[in-house]
Structures are given as structure tokens and as C-alpha cells.
PDB file of C-alpha atoms in Angstrom:
ATOM      1  CA  UNK P 146      74.822  85.425 136.874  1.00  0.00           C
ATOM      2  CA  UNK P 147      77.123  88.259 135.750  1.00  0.00           C
ATOM      3  CA  UNK P 148      77.930  88.546 132.074  1.00  0.00           C
ATOM      4  CA  UNK P 149      81.627  88.674 131.238  1.00  0.00           C
ATOM      5  CA  UNK P 150      82.426  91.126 128.473  1.00  0.00           C
ATOM      6  CA  UNK P 151      85.391  90.201 126.359  1.00  0.00           C
ATOM      7  CA  UNK P 152      87.836  93.068 125.954  1.00  0.00           C
ATOM      8  CA  UNK P 153      91.013  93.623 124.012  1.00  0.00           C
ATOM      9  CA  UNK P 154      93.462  95.717 126.006  1.00  0.00           C
ATOM     10  CA  UNK P 155      96.216  97.413 124.015  1.00  0.00           C
ATOM     11  CA  UNK P 156      99.276  98.958 125.639  1.00  0.00           C
ATOM     12  CA  UNK P 157     101.427 101.451 123.729  1.00  0.00           C
ATOM     13  CA  UNK P 158     104.760 102.545 125.193  1.00  0.00           C
ATOM     14  CA  UNK P 159     105.542 105.599 123.061  1.00  0.00           C
ATOM     15  CA  UNK P 160     109.154 106.333 123.927  1.00  0.00           C
ATOM     16  CA  UNK P 161     111.457 109.180 122.987  1.00  0.00           C
ATOM     17  CA  UNK P 162     113.713 106.911 120.909  1.00  0.00           C
ATOM     18  CA  UNK P 163     111.891 103.560 120.717  1.00  0.00           C
ATOM     19  CA  UNK P 164     108.299 102.386 121.140  1.00  0.00           C
ATOM     20  CA  UNK P 165     106.636  99.069 121.957  1.00  0.00           C
ATOM     21  CA  UNK P 166     103.125  97.617 121.765  1.00  0.00           C
ATOM     22  CA  UNK P 167     101.526  94.736 123.608  1.00  0.00           C
ATOM     23  CA  UNK P 168      97.988  93.424 123.846  1.00  0.00           C
ATOM     24  CA  UNK P 169      95.853  91.193 126.018  1.00  0.00           C
ATOM     25  CA  UNK P 170      92.569  89.356 125.442  1.00  0.00           C
ATOM     26  CA  UNK P 171      90.656  89.388 128.745  1.00  0.00           C
ATOM     27  CA  UNK P 172      89.414  85.850 128.096  1.00  0.00           C
ATOM     28  CA  UNK P 173      93.064  84.708 128.415  1.00  0.00           C
ATOM     29  CA  UNK P 174      94.608  87.194 130.883  1.00  0.00           C
ATOM     30  CA  UNK P 175      97.698  85.068 131.535  1.00  0.00           C
ATOM     31  CA  UNK P 176      98.734  85.279 127.878  1.00  0.00           C
ATOM     32  CA  UNK P 177      99.677  88.852 127.019  1.00  0.00           C
ATOM     33  CA  UNK P 178     101.321  89.326 123.629  1.00  0.00           C
ATOM     34  CA  UNK P 179     104.191  91.650 122.729  1.00  0.00           C
ATOM     35  CA  UNK P 180     104.408  92.821 119.123  1.00  0.00           C
ATOM     36  CA  UNK P 181     107.795  91.626 117.816  1.00  0.00           C
ATOM     37  CA  UNK P 182     107.341  91.808 114.032  1.00  0.00           C
ATOM     38  CA  UNK P 183     107.833  95.269 112.558  1.00  0.00           C
ATOM     39  CA  UNK P 184     107.753  96.406 108.924  1.00  0.00           C
ATOM     40  CA  UNK P 185     111.266  96.829 107.567  1.00  0.00           C
ATOM     41  CA  UNK P 186     113.006  94.600 110.138  1.00  0.00           C
ATOM     42  CA  UNK P 187     113.983  91.034 109.177  1.00  0.00           C
ATOM     43  CA  UNK P 188     113.973  89.525 112.679  1.00  0.00           C
ATOM     44  CA  UNK P 189     111.828  89.687 115.784  1.00  0.00           C
ATOM     45  CA  UNK P 190     112.522  92.667 118.063  1.00  0.00           C
ATOM     46  CA  UNK P 191     110.506  93.997 120.982  1.00  0.00           C
ATOM     47  CA  UNK P 192     110.603  97.672 120.026  1.00  0.00           C
ATOM     48  CA  UNK P 193     110.608  99.943 116.992  1.00  0.00           C
ATOM     49  CA  UNK P 194     112.314 103.340 116.502  1.00  0.00           C
ATOM     50  CA  UNK P 195     109.976 106.267 117.262  1.00  0.00           C
ATOM     51  CA  UNK P 196     110.877 107.996 113.996  1.00  0.00           C
ATOM     52  CA  UNK P 197     108.953 109.282 110.970  1.00  0.00           C
ATOM     53  CA  UNK P 198     109.894 110.217 107.433  1.00  0.00           C
ATOM     54  CA  UNK P 199     107.648 111.941 104.954  1.00  0.00           C
ATOM     55  CA  UNK P 200     108.078 114.129 101.896  1.00  0.00           C
ATOM     56  CA  UNK P 201     106.892 117.714 101.630  1.00  0.00           C
ATOM     57  CA  UNK P 202     105.195 116.528  98.437  1.00  0.00           C
ATOM     58  CA  UNK P 203     103.021 113.536  99.430  1.00  0.00           C
ATOM     59  CA  UNK P 204     102.933 112.310  95.828  1.00  0.00           C
ATOM     60  CA  UNK P 205     106.648 111.489  95.957  1.00  0.00           C
ATOM     61  CA  UNK P 206     106.283 108.527  98.311  1.00  0.00           C
ATOM     62  CA  UNK P 207     104.251 107.233 101.209  1.00  0.00           C
ATOM     63  CA  UNK P 208     105.247 108.153 104.771  1.00  0.00           C
ATOM     64  CA  UNK P 209     107.680 105.749 106.445  1.00  0.00           C
ATOM     65  CA  UNK P 210     108.199 105.004 110.105  1.00  0.00           C
ATOM     66  CA  UNK P 211     110.440 102.936 112.363  1.00  0.00           C
ATOM     67  CA  UNK P 212     112.572 100.341 110.597  1.00  0.00           C
ATOM     68  CA  UNK P 213     111.067 101.199 107.193  1.00  0.00           C
ATOM     69  CA  UNK P 214     113.299 104.280 106.999  1.00  0.00           C
ATOM     70  CA  UNK P 215     116.533 103.530 105.164  1.00  0.00           C
ATOM     71  CA  UNK P 216     119.642 104.253 107.222  1.00  0.00           C
ATOM     72  CA  UNK P 217     120.934 107.225 105.231  1.00  0.00           C
ATOM     73  CA  UNK P 218     117.620 109.083 104.861  1.00  0.00           C
ATOM     74  CA  UNK P 219     116.651 112.067 107.016  1.00  0.00           C
ATOM     75  CA  UNK P 220     113.895 111.475 109.546  1.00  0.00           C
ATOM     76  CA  UNK P 221     112.026 113.105 112.420  1.00  0.00           C
ATOM     77  CA  UNK P 222     113.088 111.848 115.811  1.00  0.00           C
ATOM     78  CA  UNK P 223     112.458 112.806 119.456  1.00  0.00           C
ATOM     79  CA  UNK P 224     108.822 113.381 118.488  1.00  0.00           C
ATOM     80  CA  UNK P 225     107.669 112.651 122.028  1.00  0.00           C
ATOM     81  CA  UNK P 226     109.436 115.772 123.281  1.00  0.00           C
ATOM     82  CA  UNK P 227     107.125 117.829 121.086  1.00  0.00           C
ATOM     83  CA  UNK P 228     104.077 116.704 123.061  1.00  0.00           C
ATOM     84  CA  UNK P 229     105.063 119.174 125.790  1.00  0.00           C
ATOM     85  CA  UNK P 230     107.451 121.657 124.138  1.00  0.00           C
ATOM     86  CA  UNK P 231     107.183 124.170 127.003  1.00  0.00           C
ATOM     87  CA  UNK P 232     108.182 121.574 129.597  1.00  0.00           C
ATOM     88  CA  UNK P 233     111.042 120.294 127.443  1.00  0.00           C
ATOM     89  CA  UNK P 234     112.336 123.645 126.167  1.00  0.00           C
ATOM     90  CA  UNK P 235     115.857 123.317 127.641  1.00  0.00           C
ATOM     91  CA  UNK P 236     116.216 119.723 126.472  1.00  0.00           C
ATOM     92  CA  UNK P 237     114.975 120.650 122.992  1.00  0.00           C
ATOM     93  CA  UNK P 238     117.470 123.516 122.954  1.00  0.00           C
ATOM     94  CA  UNK P 239     120.342 121.198 123.965  1.00  0.00           C
ATOM     95  CA  UNK P 240     119.392 118.602 121.342  1.00  0.00           C
ATOM     96  CA  UNK P 241     119.200 121.286 118.659  1.00  0.00           C
ATOM     97  CA  UNK P 242     122.721 122.463 119.553  1.00  0.00           C
ATOM     98  CA  UNK P 243     124.277 118.988 119.594  1.00  0.00           C
ATOM     99  CA  UNK P 244     122.912 116.891 116.739  1.00  0.00           C
ATOM    100  CA  UNK P 245     124.291 113.389 117.085  1.00  0.00           C
ATOM    101  CA  UNK P 246     123.494 112.447 113.520  1.00  0.00           C
ATOM    102  CA  UNK P 247     123.329 114.862 110.598  1.00  0.00           C
ATOM    103  CA  UNK P 248     120.891 112.565 108.781  1.00  0.00           C
ATOM    104  CA  UNK P 249     118.274 113.395 111.390  1.00  0.00           C
ATOM    105  CA  UNK P 250     115.908 116.241 110.671  1.00  0.00           C
ATOM    106  CA  UNK P 251     116.297 119.052 113.158  1.00  0.00           C
ATOM    107  CA  UNK P 252     112.975 118.443 114.910  1.00  0.00           C
ATOM    108  CA  UNK P 253     114.018 119.921 118.301  1.00  0.00           C
ATOM    109  CA  UNK P 254     115.092 123.182 116.667  1.00  0.00           C
ATOM    110  CA  UNK P 255     111.910 123.218 114.633  1.00  0.00           C
ATOM    111  CA  UNK P 256     109.849 122.918 117.842  1.00  0.00           C
ATOM    112  CA  UNK P 257     111.662 125.835 119.435  1.00  0.00           C
ATOM    113  CA  UNK P 258     111.024 128.098 116.457  1.00  0.00           C
ATOM    114  CA  UNK P 259     107.592 127.115 115.168  1.00  0.00           C
ATOM    115  CA  UNK P 260     104.928 124.444 115.144  1.00  0.00           C
ATOM    116  CA  UNK P 261     105.897 121.178 113.443  1.00  0.00           C
ATOM    117  CA  UNK P 262     104.747 120.672 109.858  1.00  0.00           C
ATOM    118  CA  UNK P 263     101.590 118.626 109.398  1.00  0.00           C
ATOM    119  CA  UNK P 264     102.234 114.910 109.004  1.00  0.00           C
ATOM    120  CA  UNK P 265      98.961 114.061 107.313  1.00  0.00           C
TER     121      UNK P 265
END
């Protein structure tokens, strides 16, 4: 008789603008679960903004992410593009030239000029 090992399978869709997470218990494979409750959001939604906010002085406040970031605060966005800056150089250049929202930190320009600042 073969032993069945229980596994928890976690799927992370890390997107350029939004991300999503789902999970599955192999003992109940027909019942996958999508995370729909996110910190900072009052209702259920299937995805969360792929954005970070942190202070240069970590004593000022704890890092924030996704819906926890207040609307008018600067944040890092398009983080996924930084995973392969050489392959995304033209796109990063275009995004740096055409900021769609001045509240956003200029992460694409930062990637073109130097390594991103440490988050932790």
C-alpha cells in the first residue's frame, strides 16, 4: 500500500501591477482557495497591488504593501520589471520618461541608474 503524503501547494502570481495567491490541500484537490482578504482593503478582492512603501529611516514606520499604502503616499511600483533589468531596459526607460502618477516613486529610473535600495 502506497503512503499518501499530504502537501500544501501555494501558487503566487507576482504581477507587474497586481498579484494574487491561491493554495490547495492535496487531500482535497477539488477545493483550491484564492486569497481574497488583504490588509488595508475593506472588501474581498482577488488581487492586491504589487507595490511597496518604506521609509529610509526604518524607525519612522513599518513597511507597507498593497492596499495598506494610503492613496497619496509615494510607493515603489513595477517591482517585477527589476527582476530582469537588462531584458526590460527599454520598457524601464519608457516608464521613467512617462510617469503616470507623480505620487509613485521613480523605481524604473532608479533601476536604470543604480541598484534599488535595500528593502530590509
